Short mmCIF file of C-alpha atoms and ligand atoms in Angstrom, two decimals:
data_model
loop_
_atom_site.label_atom_id
_atom_site.label_comp_id
_atom_site.label_asym_id
_atom_site.label_seq_id
_atom_site.Cartn_x
_atom_site.Cartn_y
_atom_site.Cartn_z
CA MET A 258 -11.60 20.85 -18.85
CA LEU A 259 -12.74 16.94 -19.56
CA GLY A 260 -15.85 17.89 -21.48
CA VAL A 261 -15.68 16.00 -25.16
CA LYS A 262 -17.58 15.56 -28.39
CA LEU A 263 -18.56 12.24 -29.90
CA CYS A 264 -20.28 12.12 -33.15
CA GLY A 265 -21.85 15.81 -31.85
CA ILE A 266 -23.10 14.59 -28.55
CA LYS A 267 -21.79 16.55 -25.73
CA LEU A 268 -20.53 14.26 -22.86
CA GLU A 269 -19.47 16.11 -19.49
CA ASN A 270 -16.24 13.76 -19.29
CA PRO A 271 -14.96 10.98 -21.39
CA THR A 272 -16.03 8.27 -19.20
CA VAL A 273 -18.39 5.67 -20.86
CA LEU A 274 -20.22 2.87 -18.86
CA ALA A 275 -18.76 -0.07 -20.89
CA SER A 276 -21.85 -2.55 -22.16
CA GLY A 277 -22.83 -5.88 -20.22
CA ILE A 278 -21.97 -4.20 -17.05
CA LEU A 279 -25.03 -2.81 -14.77
CA GLY A 280 -26.77 -1.14 -17.86
CA VAL A 281 -29.81 -3.54 -17.63
CA THR A 282 -32.54 -1.06 -16.30
CA LYS A 283 -33.50 2.45 -16.40
CA GLU A 284 -33.09 3.28 -12.83
CA GLY A 285 -29.40 1.66 -13.03
CA VAL A 286 -28.38 3.88 -15.87
CA ASP A 287 -29.69 7.05 -14.06
CA ARG A 288 -27.50 6.12 -11.05
CA ILE A 289 -24.60 5.95 -12.95
CA GLY A 290 -25.39 8.96 -14.71
CA LYS A 291 -25.40 10.13 -11.57
CA ALA A 292 -22.08 8.60 -10.25
CA GLY A 293 -20.05 10.46 -13.04
CA ALA A 294 -20.24 8.68 -16.26
CA GLY A 295 -20.01 10.54 -19.00
CA ALA A 296 -22.13 8.15 -20.98
CA VAL A 297 -23.62 4.82 -20.42
CA THR A 298 -24.34 1.71 -22.41
CA LEU A 299 -26.56 -0.79 -22.21
CA LYS A 300 -25.81 -4.61 -22.15
CA SER A 301 -26.37 -5.97 -25.41
CA LEU A 302 -29.98 -6.81 -27.13
CA CYS A 303 -30.79 -8.97 -29.82
CA HIS A 304 -33.95 -10.02 -31.40
CA GLU A 305 -35.05 -12.80 -28.79
CA GLU A 306 -34.48 -13.51 -25.32
CA ARG A 307 -31.40 -15.23 -24.61
CA GLN A 308 -30.88 -17.93 -21.07
CA GLY A 309 -26.53 -17.30 -21.45
CA TYR A 310 -24.49 -20.00 -20.03
CA LYS A 311 -24.10 -22.24 -17.27
CA ASN A 312 -22.51 -21.08 -14.14
CA PRO A 313 -19.52 -20.48 -13.33
CA ALA A 314 -20.04 -17.78 -15.99
CA ILE A 315 -17.76 -15.39 -14.71
CA ILE A 316 -14.63 -15.52 -12.52
CA VAL A 317 -11.81 -12.83 -10.84
CA TRP A 318 -8.39 -13.76 -10.96
CA GLU A 319 -5.01 -11.74 -10.32
CA LYS A 320 -4.75 -9.80 -13.24
CA GLY A 321 -8.67 -9.45 -14.66
CA MET A 322 -11.61 -11.11 -15.18
CA LEU A 323 -12.52 -14.04 -17.27
CA ASN A 324 -16.73 -13.99 -18.17
CA ALA A 325 -18.75 -16.10 -20.37
CA ILE A 326 -22.02 -14.75 -19.64
CA GLY A 327 -23.42 -15.95 -23.22
CA LEU A 328 -25.35 -12.50 -23.55
CA SER A 329 -28.07 -13.54 -21.68
CA GLY A 330 -30.67 -10.76 -21.85
CA GLN A 331 -34.57 -10.05 -22.27
CA GLY A 332 -34.65 -9.38 -25.86
CA ILE A 333 -35.53 -6.02 -27.46
CA SER A 334 -39.46 -6.16 -27.47
CA ASN A 335 -39.05 -6.61 -23.58
CA ALA A 336 -36.87 -3.76 -23.71
CA ILE A 337 -38.73 -1.52 -25.39
CA LYS A 338 -41.43 -1.74 -23.18
CA ASP A 339 -39.01 -1.68 -19.95
CA PHE A 340 -37.53 1.39 -20.82
CA ARG A 341 -39.99 3.09 -23.03
CA ARG A 342 -37.40 6.10 -23.80
CA LEU A 343 -34.00 6.65 -23.58
CA ASP A 344 -33.92 10.18 -24.08
CA ASP A 345 -34.98 11.82 -20.58
CA VAL A 346 -32.25 10.09 -18.30
CA SER A 347 -29.48 12.01 -16.41
CA VAL A 348 -26.99 11.16 -19.02
CA PRO A 349 -26.66 9.91 -22.74
CA VAL A 350 -27.58 6.44 -23.80
CA ILE A 351 -25.96 4.33 -26.02
CA GLY A 352 -28.07 1.33 -26.86
CA SER A 353 -25.90 -2.05 -27.71
CA ILE A 354 -27.42 -4.35 -29.81
CA PHE A 355 -26.48 -8.00 -31.51
CA GLY A 356 -27.66 -10.73 -33.67
CA TYR A 357 -27.55 -13.59 -35.34
CA ARG A 358 -27.32 -12.72 -39.02
CA THR A 359 -27.55 -9.70 -40.89
CA GLU A 360 -31.00 -9.34 -40.94
CA ASP A 361 -31.17 -9.53 -37.01
CA PHE A 362 -28.78 -6.72 -36.58
CA ALA A 363 -31.02 -4.47 -38.89
CA HIS A 364 -33.94 -5.20 -37.43
CA VAL A 365 -32.75 -4.66 -33.83
CA ALA A 366 -31.20 -1.30 -34.64
CA SER A 367 -34.58 -0.09 -36.15
CA GLU A 368 -36.32 -0.98 -32.75
CA MET A 369 -33.86 0.12 -30.58
CA SER A 370 -33.92 3.68 -32.20
CA LYS A 371 -37.22 3.74 -31.07
CA LEU A 372 -35.85 4.12 -27.56
CA LYS A 373 -34.14 7.40 -28.79
CA PRO A 374 -30.70 6.19 -27.55
CA ALA A 375 -28.16 9.02 -28.27
CA MET A 376 -26.09 6.34 -29.90
CA ILE A 377 -25.96 2.64 -30.94
CA GLU A 378 -23.34 0.69 -30.09
CA VAL A 379 -23.33 -2.97 -32.58
CA ASP A 380 -21.39 -5.75 -30.53
CA ILE A 381 -20.16 -7.64 -33.34
CA SER A 382 -17.08 -9.00 -31.13
CA CYS A 383 -18.36 -11.32 -28.15
CA PRO A 384 -15.83 -13.46 -27.67
CA HIS A 385 -17.40 -16.72 -26.61
CA VAL A 386 -20.25 -16.67 -28.65
CA ASP A 387 -19.88 -18.87 -32.06
CA TYR A 388 -21.50 -16.57 -34.23
CA GLY A 389 -19.60 -13.59 -33.31
CA LYS A 390 -16.53 -14.95 -35.04
CA PRO A 391 -16.91 -14.42 -38.25
CA ILE A 392 -18.80 -11.14 -38.47
CA CYS A 393 -15.81 -9.83 -36.08
CA SER A 394 -12.84 -10.80 -38.38
CA ASP A 395 -14.35 -11.03 -41.32
CA LYS A 396 -13.92 -7.27 -42.88
CA GLY A 397 -17.02 -8.34 -45.67
CA ILE A 398 -19.48 -9.64 -43.51
CA ALA A 399 -18.82 -6.61 -40.70
CA ALA A 400 -19.21 -4.04 -43.47
CA GLU A 401 -22.61 -5.77 -44.75
CA VAL A 402 -23.86 -5.70 -40.87
CA THR A 403 -22.49 -1.53 -40.84
CA LYS A 404 -24.42 -1.04 -43.99
CA ALA A 405 -27.67 -2.80 -42.62
CA VAL A 406 -27.62 -1.04 -39.21
CA LYS A 407 -26.84 2.39 -40.84
CA LYS A 408 -29.94 1.66 -42.94
CA ASN A 409 -32.17 1.33 -40.25
CA THR A 410 -31.60 3.96 -38.18
CA ARG A 411 -30.71 7.83 -38.08
CA ILE A 412 -28.80 7.98 -34.66
CA PRO A 413 -24.93 7.46 -34.63
CA VAL A 414 -23.48 4.10 -35.06
CA SER A 415 -20.22 2.95 -33.47
CA ILE A 416 -19.15 -1.00 -34.58
CA LYS A 417 -17.56 -2.80 -31.30
CA LEU A 418 -14.17 -4.92 -32.34
CA SER A 419 -12.66 -7.68 -31.42
CA PRO A 420 -9.10 -7.90 -30.53
CA ASN A 421 -9.22 -11.66 -31.40
CA VAL A 422 -8.49 -10.78 -35.35
CA ASP A 423 -5.38 -10.93 -37.20
CA ASP A 424 -5.48 -7.44 -38.39
CA ILE A 425 -7.78 -5.03 -36.65
CA LYS A 426 -6.88 -2.23 -39.20
CA GLU A 427 -8.39 -4.00 -41.67
CA ILE A 428 -12.19 -4.41 -39.77
CA ALA A 429 -11.55 -0.90 -38.84
CA HIS A 430 -11.25 0.18 -42.19
CA ALA A 431 -14.18 -1.55 -44.07
CA VAL A 432 -16.52 -0.53 -41.15
CA GLU A 433 -15.64 3.17 -41.70
CA LYS A 434 -16.05 2.79 -45.24
CA ALA A 435 -19.24 1.39 -44.74
CA GLY A 436 -20.82 4.40 -42.60
CA ALA A 437 -19.68 3.68 -39.45
CA ASP A 438 -19.98 6.81 -37.27
CA ALA A 439 -17.56 5.38 -34.37
CA ILE A 440 -15.57 2.52 -33.39
CA THR A 441 -15.88 1.04 -30.08
CA ALA A 442 -12.30 -0.89 -29.18
CA ILE A 443 -12.34 -3.53 -27.89
CA ASN A 444 -14.33 -6.34 -26.38
CA ALA A 445 -12.69 -9.04 -24.25
CA ALA A 446 -9.84 -11.03 -25.97
CA SER A 447 -10.71 -14.58 -25.34
CA GLY A 448 -8.91 -16.51 -22.91
CA MET A 449 -9.43 -19.32 -20.48
CA VAL A 450 -8.34 -19.84 -16.84
CA ILE A 451 -7.68 -23.68 -15.62
CA ASP A 452 -8.48 -24.70 -11.86
CA ILE A 453 -5.04 -26.99 -11.12
CA ASP A 454 -6.92 -28.68 -8.21
CA ALA A 455 -10.19 -29.42 -10.42
CA LYS A 456 -8.08 -30.08 -13.24
CA LYS A 457 -10.36 -28.82 -15.72
CA PRO A 458 -11.18 -25.10 -16.95
CA VAL A 459 -13.03 -22.67 -14.40
CA LEU A 460 -15.64 -21.47 -16.73
CA ALA A 461 -18.69 -23.76 -17.42
CA ASN A 462 -18.37 -22.47 -20.90
CA LYS A 463 -14.43 -23.34 -20.44
CA ILE A 464 -13.48 -20.36 -22.91
CA GLY A 465 -14.47 -16.82 -22.03
CA GLY A 466 -13.68 -12.85 -22.28
CA ILE A 467 -10.33 -11.53 -20.71
CA THR A 468 -11.10 -8.18 -19.58
CA GLY A 469 -9.86 -5.50 -16.89
CA PRO A 470 -5.78 -4.96 -16.55
CA ALA A 471 -4.26 -8.24 -18.76
CA LEU A 472 -6.60 -6.43 -21.41
CA LYS A 473 -5.10 -2.93 -21.48
CA PRO A 474 -1.68 -3.14 -22.99
CA ILE A 475 -4.17 -5.15 -25.85
CA ALA A 476 -6.52 -2.29 -25.98
CA VAL A 477 -3.66 0.68 -26.45
CA ARG A 478 -2.47 -1.35 -29.03
CA CYS A 479 -5.81 -1.81 -31.18
CA VAL A 480 -6.53 1.89 -30.10
CA TYR A 481 -3.20 2.82 -31.35
CA GLN A 482 -3.62 0.92 -35.00
CA ILE A 483 -6.55 2.24 -35.37
CA TYR A 484 -6.42 5.69 -35.16
CA GLU A 485 -3.38 5.49 -37.42
CA THR A 486 -6.35 4.13 -39.58
CA ILE A 487 -9.38 5.97 -40.09
CA LYS A 488 -10.87 9.30 -38.87
CA ILE A 489 -14.09 9.05 -36.91
CA PRO A 490 -13.62 8.92 -33.65
CA ILE A 491 -12.54 5.58 -31.23
CA ILE A 492 -14.23 4.95 -28.25
CA GLY A 493 -11.20 3.05 -25.83
CA THR A 494 -12.37 0.38 -23.65
CA GLY A 495 -10.19 -2.43 -22.04
CA GLY A 496 -8.73 -2.15 -18.74
CA ILE A 497 -8.74 1.22 -17.88
CA THR A 498 -8.87 1.41 -13.91
CA TYR A 499 -6.95 4.56 -12.76
CA GLY A 500 -6.59 7.53 -14.59
CA LYS A 501 -3.10 7.30 -15.46
CA ASP A 502 -4.87 4.19 -18.04
CA ALA A 503 -7.73 6.81 -19.28
CA ILE A 504 -4.80 9.00 -20.40
CA GLU A 505 -2.78 6.43 -22.14
CA MET A 506 -5.65 5.29 -23.92
CA VAL A 507 -6.51 9.32 -25.37
CA MET A 508 -2.94 8.95 -25.70
CA ALA A 509 -3.23 6.35 -28.47
CA GLY A 510 -6.15 7.93 -29.77
CA ALA A 511 -9.44 7.57 -28.07
CA THR A 512 -12.09 10.35 -27.62
CA ALA A 513 -14.21 8.65 -25.32
CA LEU A 514 -13.34 5.80 -22.45
CA GLY A 515 -15.09 2.63 -21.90
CA ILE A 516 -15.11 1.46 -18.64
CA GLY A 517 -16.40 -1.27 -17.29
CA THR A 518 -14.46 -4.13 -15.22
CA ALA A 519 -12.87 -1.00 -13.21
CA VAL A 520 -16.43 -0.60 -11.26
CA TYR A 521 -15.81 -3.79 -9.81
CA TYR A 522 -12.72 -2.86 -8.42
CA ARG A 523 -13.85 0.48 -7.29
CA GLY A 524 -17.42 0.85 -7.03
CA ILE A 525 -20.08 3.00 -8.72
CA ASN A 526 -17.56 5.92 -8.31
CA ALA A 527 -15.00 4.77 -10.65
CA PHE A 528 -16.10 7.26 -13.31
CA LYS A 529 -15.67 10.04 -11.07
CA LYS A 530 -12.20 8.66 -9.50
CA ILE A 531 -11.02 8.40 -13.12
CA CYS A 532 -12.06 12.05 -13.60
CA ASP A 533 -10.38 13.18 -10.66
CA GLU A 534 -6.89 11.48 -11.47
CA MET A 535 -7.12 11.98 -14.98
CA GLN A 536 -7.36 16.30 -14.20
CA GLN A 537 -4.80 16.12 -11.28
CA TRP A 538 -2.44 14.57 -14.02
CA MET A 539 -3.38 17.04 -16.22
CA LYS A 540 -2.70 19.86 -13.99
CA LYS A 541 0.50 18.44 -12.69
CA ASN A 542 1.63 18.70 -16.78
CA LYS A 543 -0.34 21.79 -17.71
CA VAL A 544 -3.08 19.96 -20.22
CA LYS A 545 -6.00 22.26 -20.83
CA ASN A 546 -8.19 19.77 -22.62
CA LEU A 547 -7.99 16.85 -24.00
CA GLY A 548 -7.80 17.63 -27.47
CA GLU A 549 -4.25 18.48 -26.38
CA ILE A 550 -3.03 15.24 -25.90
CA ARG A 551 -5.21 13.04 -28.39
CA GLY A 552 -3.25 10.57 -30.42
CA VAL A 553 -0.33 12.31 -29.19
CA ALA A 554 1.70 8.97 -28.96
CA HIS A 555 1.94 8.65 -32.57
CA LYS A 556 4.27 11.69 -33.50
C1 FMN B 116 -19.86 -9.38 -17.13
C2 FMN B 116 -19.04 -8.72 -18.73
C3 FMN B 116 -20.27 -8.64 -19.54
C4 FMN B 116 -20.24 -8.24 -20.54
N1 FMN B 116 -21.17 -7.99 -21.40
C5 FMN B 116 -21.11 -7.26 -22.48
C6 FMN B 116 -22.29 -7.02 -23.73
O1 FMN B 116 -23.38 -7.64 -23.38
N2 FMN B 116 -21.94 -6.58 -24.58
C7 FMN B 116 -20.69 -6.00 -25.07
O2 FMN B 116 -20.38 -5.88 -26.45
N3 FMN B 116 -19.79 -6.19 -24.11
C8 FMN B 116 -19.79 -6.84 -23.24
N4 FMN B 116 -18.89 -7.00 -22.30
C9 FMN B 116 -17.42 -6.50 -22.49
C10 FMN B 116 -17.38 -4.85 -22.22
O3 FMN B 116 -18.04 -4.03 -22.58
C11 FMN B 116 -15.66 -4.25 -22.28
O4 FMN B 116 -15.77 -4.31 -23.74
C12 FMN B 116 -14.69 -5.41 -21.75
O5 FMN B 116 -15.00 -5.54 -20.57
C13 FMN B 116 -13.50 -4.53 -21.88
O6 FMN B 116 -13.32 -3.31 -21.03
P1 FMN B 116 -13.09 -3.51 -19.05
O7 FMN B 116 -11.27 -3.90 -19.17
O8 FMN B 116 -13.09 -1.87 -18.87
O9 FMN B 116 -13.92 -4.58 -18.79
C14 FMN B 116 -19.03 -7.58 -20.93
C15 FMN B 116 -17.89 -7.57 -20.17
C16 FMN B 116 -17.98 -8.13 -18.88
C17 FMN B 116 -17.11 -8.38 -17.78
#
């Protein structure tokens, strides 16, 4: 009843662990698959090792989370040694990549393909890394990166978009035309929280990415607008915490559902809980499969 097909990949249910949350070791990936996720996205990897930003790099406030981790990570060559392959775990794995220049994206895509992930997600949208900005908000560069990645892999590619742009439809259209097989929408929105006692921003980086419940209406709006513009599937991501949020995202047009911050609120069983709540809603509303309600909010 919840099974979906995403770029030809069969997912037992539409929930996908979003990039950056737990997807750093092979054992972790397997554990999340066994806990009920339909697919798992790895933390974004680039051509080199990165330290990330100083602490505090993450805070939880009343309506969500704010983070400026700074894309810390081991780099693609060490990841290849660690993971060895990604097609032998309990769940389809999405390899997330990023780079500073187009050539880096192309190189990391080609290296990531050696691990045989089910899909590659291209993070052009980190809200607190400077080089992310011109890529995510410039349709020409976004298309150039998409073409370069597509040229270097045969694995389906999803481009991850940012809400921090003037017109997300324009970017979605450009990357679809450049050959993207799917779109992941959205990455975190740019934000700041000030500690009024300390009289300064809480995060060491000052600016961070808003995720969790506060992001949901922005994510739903983006998915709705993208669905009207393109034909490729959307991994709707942002603030999905309960089954009702997931249903809302499907009604906006999403095929699969990225889930990140909800793991903090609801634990590793968040995927199973969200699926159970979706099924309860579907039963009550006599909906047999998600295809019946996908994009229904557009009618
Ligand atoms: C701590 C943290 C780290 C993240 N790291 C990445 C990352 O490495 N690459 C990426 O594309 N998105 C990253 N994200 C963004 C998430 O994948 C997702 O797009 C965002 O959190 C919105 O979904 P959510 O509200 O369900 O968390 C990160 C988010 C959080 C909270």
